[in-house]
Amino acid sequence: MTQTQKDRPWLIRTYAGHSTAKASNALYRSNLAKGQTGLSVAFDLPTQTGYDSDHVLARGEVGKVGVPVSHLGDMRTLFDQIPLEQMNTSMTINATAPWLLSLYIAVAEEQGADVSKLQGTVQNDLIKEYLSRGTYVCPPKPSLKMIADVAEYCYTNVPKWNPMNVCSYHLQEAGATPEQELAFALATAIAVLDELRPRVPAEDFPALCGRISFFVNAGIRFVTEMCKMRAFVDLWDEILVNRYGVTDPKSRRFRYGVQVNSLGLTEQQPENNVYRILIEMLAVTLSKKARARAVQLPAWNEALGLPRPWDQQWSMRMQQILAYETDLLEFDDLFDGNPAVDAKVEELKEGARAELANLDSMGGAVASIEYMKSRLVDSNAERLNRIERNETVVVGVNKWTQGEPSPLQTEDGGIMVVDPAVEQEQIGRLEEWRSGRDDAAVASALAALREAAKSGANVMEPSIAAAKAGVTTGEWAEEMRKAYGTYRGPTGVSGSVSNKTEGLEDIRSRVDAVSDQLGRRLKFLVGKPGLDGHSNGAEQIAFRARDCGMDISYEGIRLTPEEIVTSAIDDEAHVIGLSILSGSHLPLVEDVLVRMKAAGLQNVPLIVGGIIPDEDAERLKSMGVSKVYTPKDFELNTIMSDIVTLADPAEIAAE
């Protein structure tokens, strides 16, 4: 049945930010001129984890995966000539969400905006950070309190703002099945709503529920993914009615934005990713009942590195063609009453309800973080096993691997590379900012912030005051660390001996033989230096090494090069493996190698994995790295064999 009026398109966004606030501002204004209808801000890792650009942990990470925002001046530059009152802005920020929203509000006020009219979303989902992405700062309970602080403040002062974006996107990136993605995300939403319910009058709670939004992932199995979205709609409605007694259908609407899957983008034959992105977009647009409110697409080359403006434009054009050239928005839901769709939706809902009941029996999402993490690592291992066994076909990776060179990969390597000089320039601006502010006003603002955190008061108002006084991101986060403590999330990788031997017998025999020659079990240390929290690859390497019979050491994310080398000494590691996906591999690996040599470990083989261009791989090898692995090296058993060879005394003697 045709519509009497064509539906409005979803918000068209591009996830963007890099190098500096000035460069990112130019990119935003260019994208808006090309037809983008909303902004989606990517922040760099120091900003996400609450460090200023000159902190030791920020080394090599400044401006790499997003824009550095250290203070009000940076935020002011980021949105220069962009009227925030007229904008719909999504900010992908979690641990430092109260602070970045405070900076945004302060800039809006400087622009003369009516803050009550601001529209947008701050991600503000810490539970998924413990499970998949790693940009957390404080422990779960105080983090949940700060999420509620933002929601409570926005409800009163910025009512059109979505104060929390339950983010299942990264759960799928970490290996979640559709049922796990549904259950773990909804359990997170329940934990937040339970925290919020006592903060507002009962009659206002339904409206607050209506401001909670979701940010989801759509993978390549697009029929299943479309059914997952319909299941999300039904389950959210069910939870709000049964658990919270929300009667207004408008307040129960499942409101979500989406970025389609980056996990399935391939380094091999990367031009094929264009088709993958389009197919995945259909999963969240074809069904009117479960259509996304906002869509952002990765670029074809994101498995290679940072996309260029043209690459992002190409993905944006894909959205515009579907929204404006096709007749999709002229029809009611295309799938209502379809028996195959209905059956799949019910199957997904049944599986998600069972997992939700399981989580509830363990005390809810916060109490179940370790369980959920281990389940994600297991699911991801199964996913990789299916690809290795060719049970899951990935075109250009494990089937039809022969092809023509891509003409899209031009002389620049087909990606944007952030100038290393950006870091020192940003540090210079930060020092200039500090020297030009009123130190007494800063001290007073920090004291008020400290008192609010200590007393349990809402931190938003003192955070906005601190933003206006010139406080920096690192200073704000340090007050939160002092008040609430820090946290190291579970790795999901047990060090216990595994009984998984299928397909591993030959490698296990080699590990046993080499261990006998070494006089003890082959010790493999996996380290993640810097602030990169994307730990999926490191977890799967450690997981497989353990299954192959190695003695593994993996302490999780966010270690300094000094801590990694100290662990290598203490553990007497035979081989060290580093995982770095943020593009900061050159400075971080160099730092580790210098420290290894100073500690007398120059003969211990070092291997490195990450999104590493060929030219950088050669530089790493010239520095002394034994092996470099990128996403195209998906056969983990080959990597395991390399590790055994590197540790084998007979092989070393023969060199």
XYZ file of C-alpha atoms in Angstrom, residues 57-611:
555
model
C 49.853 7.587 27.745
C 48.816 9.957 24.934
C 52.152 9.567 23.134
C 51.548 8.535 19.528
C 47.759 8.619 19.934
C 46.972 12.351 19.501
C 44.613 13.002 16.579
C 44.941 9.451 15.226
C 41.422 7.970 15.483
C 39.565 11.221 16.109
C 39.896 14.845 17.082
C 41.772 15.912 20.246
C 39.661 18.132 22.514
C 41.615 19.200 25.586
C 39.645 22.310 26.605
C 36.990 24.863 25.680
C 39.233 26.445 23.047
C 39.451 23.169 21.128
C 35.669 22.688 21.285
C 35.148 26.290 20.168
C 37.393 25.698 17.133
C 35.723 22.363 16.364
C 32.325 24.009 15.874
C 33.456 27.349 14.482
C 30.822 28.745 12.056
C 28.519 25.778 12.765
C 25.349 27.023 14.542
C 24.781 24.397 17.237
C 21.168 25.405 17.870
C 20.372 24.286 14.301
C 22.522 21.152 14.372
C 21.875 17.536 15.377
C 25.193 16.318 16.771
C 26.167 12.815 17.816
C 29.264 12.582 20.020
C 30.861 9.155 20.334
C 32.187 9.617 23.837
C 31.659 7.520 26.935
C 33.862 7.783 30.042
C 34.340 11.528 29.549
C 30.786 12.102 28.235
C 29.744 14.487 31.064
C 32.807 16.611 30.319
C 32.505 16.731 26.527
C 28.801 17.550 26.789
C 29.722 20.325 29.240
C 32.195 21.770 26.711
C 29.545 21.519 23.969
C 26.973 23.351 26.106
C 29.547 26.030 27.005
C 30.296 26.628 23.294
C 26.581 26.713 22.460
C 26.074 29.381 25.126
C 28.982 31.376 23.671
C 27.223 31.220 20.307
C 24.084 32.635 21.919
C 22.116 29.398 21.463
C 19.058 28.499 23.505
C 20.481 25.432 25.269
C 17.005 23.937 25.679
C 16.808 23.645 21.872
C 20.050 21.687 21.419
C 19.534 18.347 19.683
C 21.850 15.392 19.522
C 23.193 12.383 21.337
C 26.072 11.592 23.619
C 26.925 7.886 23.608
C 27.622 7.649 27.362
C 27.503 3.812 27.508
C 30.208 2.513 29.824
C 29.143 -1.131 30.090
C 29.997 -1.832 26.458
C 33.373 -0.170 27.065
C 34.203 -2.832 29.664
C 33.074 -5.517 27.209
C 34.477 -4.432 23.884
C 36.108 -1.072 23.315
C 38.081 -0.270 26.433
C 37.789 3.518 26.800
C 36.508 3.325 30.362
C 38.024 5.264 33.279
C 36.142 4.568 36.506
C 34.570 1.381 37.939
C 31.047 0.344 36.850
C 28.935 1.684 39.730
C 30.231 5.289 39.769
C 30.213 5.219 35.956
C 26.526 4.290 36.045
C 25.987 7.182 38.460
C 27.617 9.626 36.014
C 25.469 8.289 33.148
C 22.429 9.075 35.296
C 23.870 12.523 36.129
C 23.903 13.377 32.415
C 20.392 12.010 31.844
C 18.963 13.854 34.851
C 20.610 17.135 33.813
C 19.505 16.860 30.177
C 15.937 15.995 31.160
C 15.652 19.321 32.973
C 17.921 21.582 30.913
C 18.410 20.067 27.438
C 15.174 18.112 26.917
C 15.705 17.375 23.202
C 19.112 15.791 23.840
C 19.532 12.008 24.005
C 21.646 11.637 27.166
C 22.565 8.009 26.659
C 23.016 5.892 23.576
C 22.944 2.194 24.498
C 25.628 0.948 22.145
C 25.400 -2.602 20.868
C 27.523 -1.726 17.827
C 30.784 -2.689 19.494
C 29.291 -5.857 20.969
C 28.880 -7.250 17.457
C 32.396 -6.034 16.603
C 33.585 -8.093 19.589
C 31.855 -11.207 18.252
C 28.323 -11.060 19.713
C 25.653 -13.252 18.155
C 22.372 -11.445 17.339
C 20.819 -12.872 20.517
C 23.757 -11.682 22.629
C 23.677 -8.245 21.017
C 19.968 -7.939 21.831
C 20.270 -9.209 25.396
C 23.487 -7.448 26.448
C 22.298 -4.082 25.068
C 18.845 -4.339 26.643
C 20.379 -5.404 29.979
C 22.534 -2.257 29.830
C 19.452 -0.118 29.189
C 17.672 -1.752 32.131
C 20.636 -1.003 34.421
C 20.536 2.672 33.380
C 16.759 2.993 33.780
C 16.908 1.332 37.215
C 19.533 3.914 38.203
C 17.443 6.775 36.820
C 14.009 5.847 38.154
C 14.561 7.157 41.725
C 15.900 10.487 40.404
C 12.729 11.850 38.821
C 9.044 12.029 39.787
C 7.142 8.892 38.749
C 4.969 10.848 36.320
C 8.086 12.125 34.492
C 9.839 8.756 34.169
C 8.115 7.682 30.901
C 9.368 10.832 29.156
C 12.883 10.050 30.375
C 12.565 6.520 28.951
C 11.669 8.151 25.650
C 15.036 9.945 25.536
C 17.106 6.753 25.790
C 18.355 5.858 22.326
C 20.382 2.984 20.895
C 23.341 2.716 18.545
C 23.463 -0.597 16.740
C 25.405 -2.606 14.209
C 24.162 -4.186 11.012
C 26.177 -7.078 9.647
C 26.318 -8.801 6.278
C 23.587 -11.389 7.032
C 21.115 -8.640 6.300
C 17.863 -10.635 6.602
C 18.857 -11.780 10.091
C 20.036 -8.249 10.923
C 16.739 -6.739 9.748
C 14.871 -9.280 11.882
C 17.139 -8.363 14.807
C 16.044 -4.744 14.483
C 12.372 -5.762 14.499
C 13.115 -7.895 17.573
C 14.751 -4.883 19.262
C 11.563 -2.850 18.652
C 9.336 -5.540 20.178
C 11.573 -6.346 23.165
C 12.106 -2.684 24.110
C 8.352 -2.123 24.036
C 7.858 -5.260 26.142
C 10.412 -4.176 28.765
C 9.002 -0.663 29.096
C 5.455 -1.983 29.528
C 6.135 -4.956 31.800
C 9.048 -3.736 33.904
C 8.380 -0.013 34.060
C 4.649 0.354 33.359
C 5.125 2.906 30.568
C 1.740 3.310 28.849
C 2.497 6.038 26.293
C 3.492 4.350 22.976
C 5.551 7.399 22.000
C 7.767 6.965 25.084
C 8.234 3.292 24.194
C 9.474 3.926 20.663
C 12.773 2.179 19.882
C 14.927 5.046 18.653
C 18.237 4.104 17.151
C 21.112 5.209 15.010
C 23.392 2.824 13.201
C 26.830 2.409 11.779
C 26.989 -0.675 9.647
C 29.541 -3.339 10.313
C 33.253 -2.594 10.184
C 34.209 -6.046 11.494
C 33.500 -7.621 8.107
C 35.419 -5.073 6.017
C 38.403 -6.754 4.414
C 41.923 -5.601 3.720
C 41.988 -8.036 0.808
C 40.164 -6.759 -2.313
C 38.946 -3.733 -0.313
C 36.789 -2.463 -3.198
C 34.363 -5.309 -2.364
C 33.580 -3.480 0.875
C 31.402 -1.011 -1.057
C 28.908 -3.795 -1.743
C 29.070 -5.022 1.842
C 28.300 -1.540 3.188
C 25.296 -1.122 0.873
C 23.831 -4.527 1.737
C 24.286 -3.861 5.453
C 22.568 -0.478 5.117
C 19.489 -2.203 3.667
C 19.059 -4.133 6.935
C 18.330 -0.915 8.827
C 16.334 0.956 6.169
C 14.068 -1.518 4.323
C 11.732 -2.261 7.247
C 9.770 0.884 8.113
C 8.814 -0.558 11.516
C 12.485 -0.873 12.437
C 14.088 1.887 10.337
C 17.073 3.727 11.802
C 16.664 7.360 12.819
C 20.244 8.117 11.773
C 22.729 6.219 9.601
C 26.489 6.570 9.273
C 28.483 4.316 6.996
C 32.133 3.355 7.076
C 34.207 3.907 3.964
C 35.439 1.152 1.659
C 39.030 1.512 2.908
C 38.590 1.520 6.701
C 40.276 -1.885 6.975
C 43.368 -0.172 5.527
C 43.433 3.020 7.596
C 41.832 6.453 7.939
C 39.438 7.320 5.070
C 40.022 10.416 2.959
C 37.256 13.026 2.398
C 36.435 11.509 -1.023
C 36.018 8.047 0.531
C 33.585 9.454 3.098
C 31.718 11.341 0.380
C 31.263 8.092 -1.572
C 29.619 6.435 1.422
C 27.402 9.477 1.992
C 26.275 9.398 -1.647
C 25.198 5.782 -1.108
C 22.769 6.948 1.583
C 21.487 9.837 -0.516
C 20.798 7.616 -3.532
C 18.757 5.174 -1.434
C 16.855 7.940 0.367
C 16.174 10.288 -2.565
C 16.385 8.318 -5.823
C 14.567 5.117 -4.872
C 10.906 4.787 -3.867
C 11.687 3.107 -0.521
C 10.205 5.897 1.613
C 6.884 5.816 -0.256
C 5.701 2.475 1.189
C 4.528 0.994 4.455
C 6.571 -1.791 6.020
C 7.524 -4.329 3.355
C 7.825 -7.245 5.775
C 4.698 -7.134 7.937
C 2.977 -10.514 7.800
C 5.914 -12.286 6.144
C 5.985 -15.780 7.754
C 9.754 -16.259 7.338
C 10.478 -12.853 8.899
C 7.964 -13.387 11.718
C 9.484 -16.775 12.554
C 13.038 -15.427 12.617
C 12.018 -12.440 14.773
C 10.333 -14.754 17.284
C 13.402 -17.023 17.356
C 15.683 -14.065 18.092
C 13.337 -12.706 20.770
C 13.146 -16.102 22.459
C 16.948 -16.409 22.545
C 17.363 -12.834 23.822
C 14.723 -13.315 26.551
C 16.527 -16.442 27.772
C 19.852 -14.574 27.943
C 18.187 -11.587 29.653
C 16.722 -13.908 32.292
C 20.179 -15.403 32.786
C 21.732 -11.950 33.272
C 18.921 -10.940 35.618
C 19.550 -14.028 37.751
C 23.200 -12.933 38.109
C 22.184 -9.463 39.304
C 21.906 -7.579 36.014
C 24.392 -6.061 33.578
C 26.855 -4.543 36.061
C 27.171 -7.772 38.035
C 27.530 -9.807 34.823
C 30.359 -7.918 33.100
C 32.891 -10.725 33.483
C 30.394 -13.332 32.242
C 29.395 -11.229 29.208
C 33.043 -10.549 28.335
C 33.930 -14.252 28.363
C 30.880 -15.081 26.222
C 31.895 -12.464 23.639
C 35.452 -13.815 23.436
C 34.095 -17.342 22.983
C 31.647 -16.226 20.276
C 34.361 -14.332 18.428
C 36.629 -17.386 18.546
C 33.844 -19.458 16.995
C 33.327 -16.835 14.278
C 37.025 -16.882 13.365
C 37.125 -20.678 13.462
C 34.293 -20.849 10.918
C 36.208 -18.529 8.572
C 39.425 -20.531 8.988
C 37.563 -23.782 8.279
C 35.904 -22.173 5.207
C 32.475 -22.801 6.734
C 31.868 -19.050 6.464
C 32.819 -17.754 3.031
C 34.413 -14.299 2.899
C 34.901 -13.284 -0.715
C 38.504 -12.401 -1.484
C 39.705 -13.758 1.876
C 39.139 -17.510 1.951
C 37.536 -17.922 -1.478
C 38.169 -16.281 -4.868
C 41.333 -14.710 -3.566
C 42.825 -14.061 -7.008
C 41.915 -10.668 -8.437
C 43.077 -7.521 -10.167
C 44.916 -4.792 -8.212
C 42.548 -2.096 -6.967
C 42.821 1.165 -8.939
C 41.326 2.911 -5.881
C 44.564 2.414 -3.959
C 46.478 5.328 -5.416
C 49.976 6.605 -4.697
C 48.901 7.777 -1.210
C 48.158 4.164 -0.270
C 44.445 4.782 -0.549
C 44.155 6.240 2.953
C 44.746 9.443 4.897
C 47.831 9.529 7.141
C 47.896 11.919 10.087
C 51.054 14.048 10.126
C 53.154 13.099 13.207
C 53.817 16.838 13.738
C 50.144 17.219 14.744
C 50.899 15.883 18.225
C 53.536 18.479 19.093
C 51.389 21.258 17.611
C 48.453 20.181 19.773
C 50.689 20.056 22.854
C 51.898 23.576 22.039
C 48.316 24.850 21.880
C 47.544 23.088 25.155
C 50.507 24.746 26.903
C 49.449 28.124 25.499
C 45.910 27.550 26.802
C 47.152 26.702 30.289
C 49.407 29.756 30.429
C 46.622 32.105 29.361
C 43.870 31.094 31.779
C 42.952 32.379 35.233
C 44.614 29.890 37.603
C 42.498 30.978 40.574
C 39.280 30.413 38.600
C 40.530 26.978 37.519
C 41.418 26.000 41.108
C 38.020 27.166 42.354
C 36.171 25.258 39.613
C 38.133 22.074 40.302
C 37.417 22.390 44.045
C 33.669 22.654 43.321
C 33.864 19.661 40.983
C 35.769 17.669 43.617
C 33.168 18.464 46.252
C 30.283 17.443 43.969
C 31.940 14.114 43.146
C 32.787 13.457 46.781
C 29.279 14.259 48.044
C 27.474 12.260 45.351
C 25.874 15.365 43.812
C 25.237 15.658 40.081
C 28.552 16.538 38.399
C 27.088 18.284 35.342
C 26.673 21.855 36.645
C 30.176 22.018 38.185
C 31.553 20.407 35.001
C 30.014 23.157 32.839
C 31.433 25.775 35.228
C 34.840 24.052 34.990
C 34.643 24.089 31.180
C 34.021 27.841 31.189
C 36.885 28.389 33.671
C 39.381 26.715 31.310
C 39.821 23.314 32.988
C 41.333 20.652 30.693
C 40.085 17.177 29.848
C 42.885 15.541 31.841
C 42.203 17.718 34.880
C 38.473 16.915 34.833
C 39.103 13.176 34.482
C 41.733 13.214 37.237
C 39.112 14.537 39.677
C 36.844 11.636 38.696
C 39.696 9.172 39.173
C 40.434 10.595 42.621
C 36.784 10.488 43.637
C 35.752 7.153 42.156
C 38.954 5.195 41.507
C 40.127 3.510 38.312
C 39.258 0.127 36.866
C 40.774 -2.652 34.796
C 38.136 -4.628 32.939
C 38.156 -8.411 32.503
C 40.021 -9.791 29.497
C 37.666 -12.696 28.870
C 40.725 -14.911 28.331
C 41.424 -17.558 30.911
C 45.011 -18.654 31.369
C 43.941 -22.174 32.343
C 44.886 -25.123 30.172
C 42.453 -25.668 27.326
C 41.023 -28.967 26.160
C 40.327 -27.605 22.677
C 42.499 -29.618 20.309
C 40.515 -29.834 17.079
C 42.894 -28.975 14.258
C 45.640 -28.051 16.712
C 47.344 -31.403 17.287
C 50.425 -30.681 15.144
C 51.003 -27.222 16.663
C 50.504 -28.559 20.199
C 53.106 -31.229 19.505
C 55.553 -28.573 18.303
C 54.838 -26.413 21.382
C 55.537 -29.450 23.601
C 58.789 -30.223 21.791
C 60.070 -26.635 21.901
C 59.024 -26.322 25.567
C 61.101 -29.415 26.341
C 64.127 -27.805 24.684
C 63.532 -24.538 26.565
C 63.307 -26.382 29.869
C 59.846 -24.922 30.642
C 56.572 -24.178 28.907
C 56.894 -21.713 25.985
C 55.941 -18.318 27.443
C 54.117 -15.904 25.131
C 53.356 -12.387 26.373
C 50.606 -10.403 24.612
C 50.636 -6.668 25.249
C 48.491 -3.707 24.207
C 50.539 -0.516 24.569
C 48.970 2.940 24.398
C 45.289 3.785 24.686
C 43.864 1.552 21.951
C 41.074 -0.418 23.636
C 40.049 -2.551 20.642
C 41.220 -5.791 22.179
C 39.427 -8.373 19.993
C 42.541 -9.313 18.028
C 44.792 -9.546 21.092
C 42.191 -11.675 22.880
C 41.885 -14.094 19.970
C 45.673 -14.435 19.642
C 45.995 -15.128 23.386
C 43.001 -17.482 23.266
C 44.472 -19.529 20.398
C 47.979 -19.533 21.904
C 46.541 -20.961 25.110
C 44.657 -23.637 23.119
C 47.934 -24.515 21.396
C 49.483 -25.254 24.792
C 51.538 -22.099 25.323
C 51.846 -20.423 28.709
C 50.226 -17.055 27.994
C 50.430 -13.726 29.760
C 47.769 -11.178 28.804
C 46.862 -8.391 31.215
C 44.466 -6.500 28.946
C 44.520 -2.997 27.531
C 46.192 0.332 28.160
C 49.715 -0.601 29.233
C 52.744 1.623 28.941
C 55.788 0.281 27.046
C 57.597 0.296 30.416
C 54.929 -1.959 31.973
C 55.088 -4.389 29.038
C 58.879 -4.714 29.251
C 58.693 -5.146 33.035
C 56.178 -7.974 32.538
C 58.453 -9.575 29.944
C 61.307 -9.575 32.480
C 59.154 -10.890 35.325
C 57.537 -13.593 33.162
C 60.788 -14.495 31.351
C 58.847 -14.315 28.076
C 60.190 -16.247 25.085
C 58.177 -14.198 22.553
C 56.394 -10.831 22.915
C 53.390 -9.853 20.788
C 52.005 -6.311 20.571
C 48.541 -5.413 19.264
C 47.991 -1.782 18.121
C 45.033 -0.764 15.971
C 45.002 3.003 16.465
C 47.747 3.848 13.966
C 50.294 4.640 16.696
C 52.405 1.544 15.998
C 55.636 3.320 14.954
C 56.297 5.420 18.094
C 54.967 2.794 20.523
C 56.929 -0.121 19.040
C 60.076 1.998 18.904
C 59.632 2.817 22.612
C 59.179 -0.874 23.491
C 62.266 -1.900 21.478
C 64.446 0.769 23.122
C 63.322 -0.410 26.560
C 63.831 -4.080 25.644
C 67.410 -3.370 24.582
C 68.095 -1.418 27.791
C 66.756 -4.371 29.784
C 68.911 -6.898 27.923
C 65.939 -8.401 26.050
C 67.144 -7.550 22.540
C 67.226 -11.271 21.650
C 63.584 -11.858 22.609
C 61.538 -11.904 19.374
C 58.898 -9.160 19.070
C 55.882 -9.522 16.773
C 53.315 -6.817 16.028
C 49.721 -6.918 14.793
C 47.426 -4.102 13.701
C 46.116 -2.005 10.823
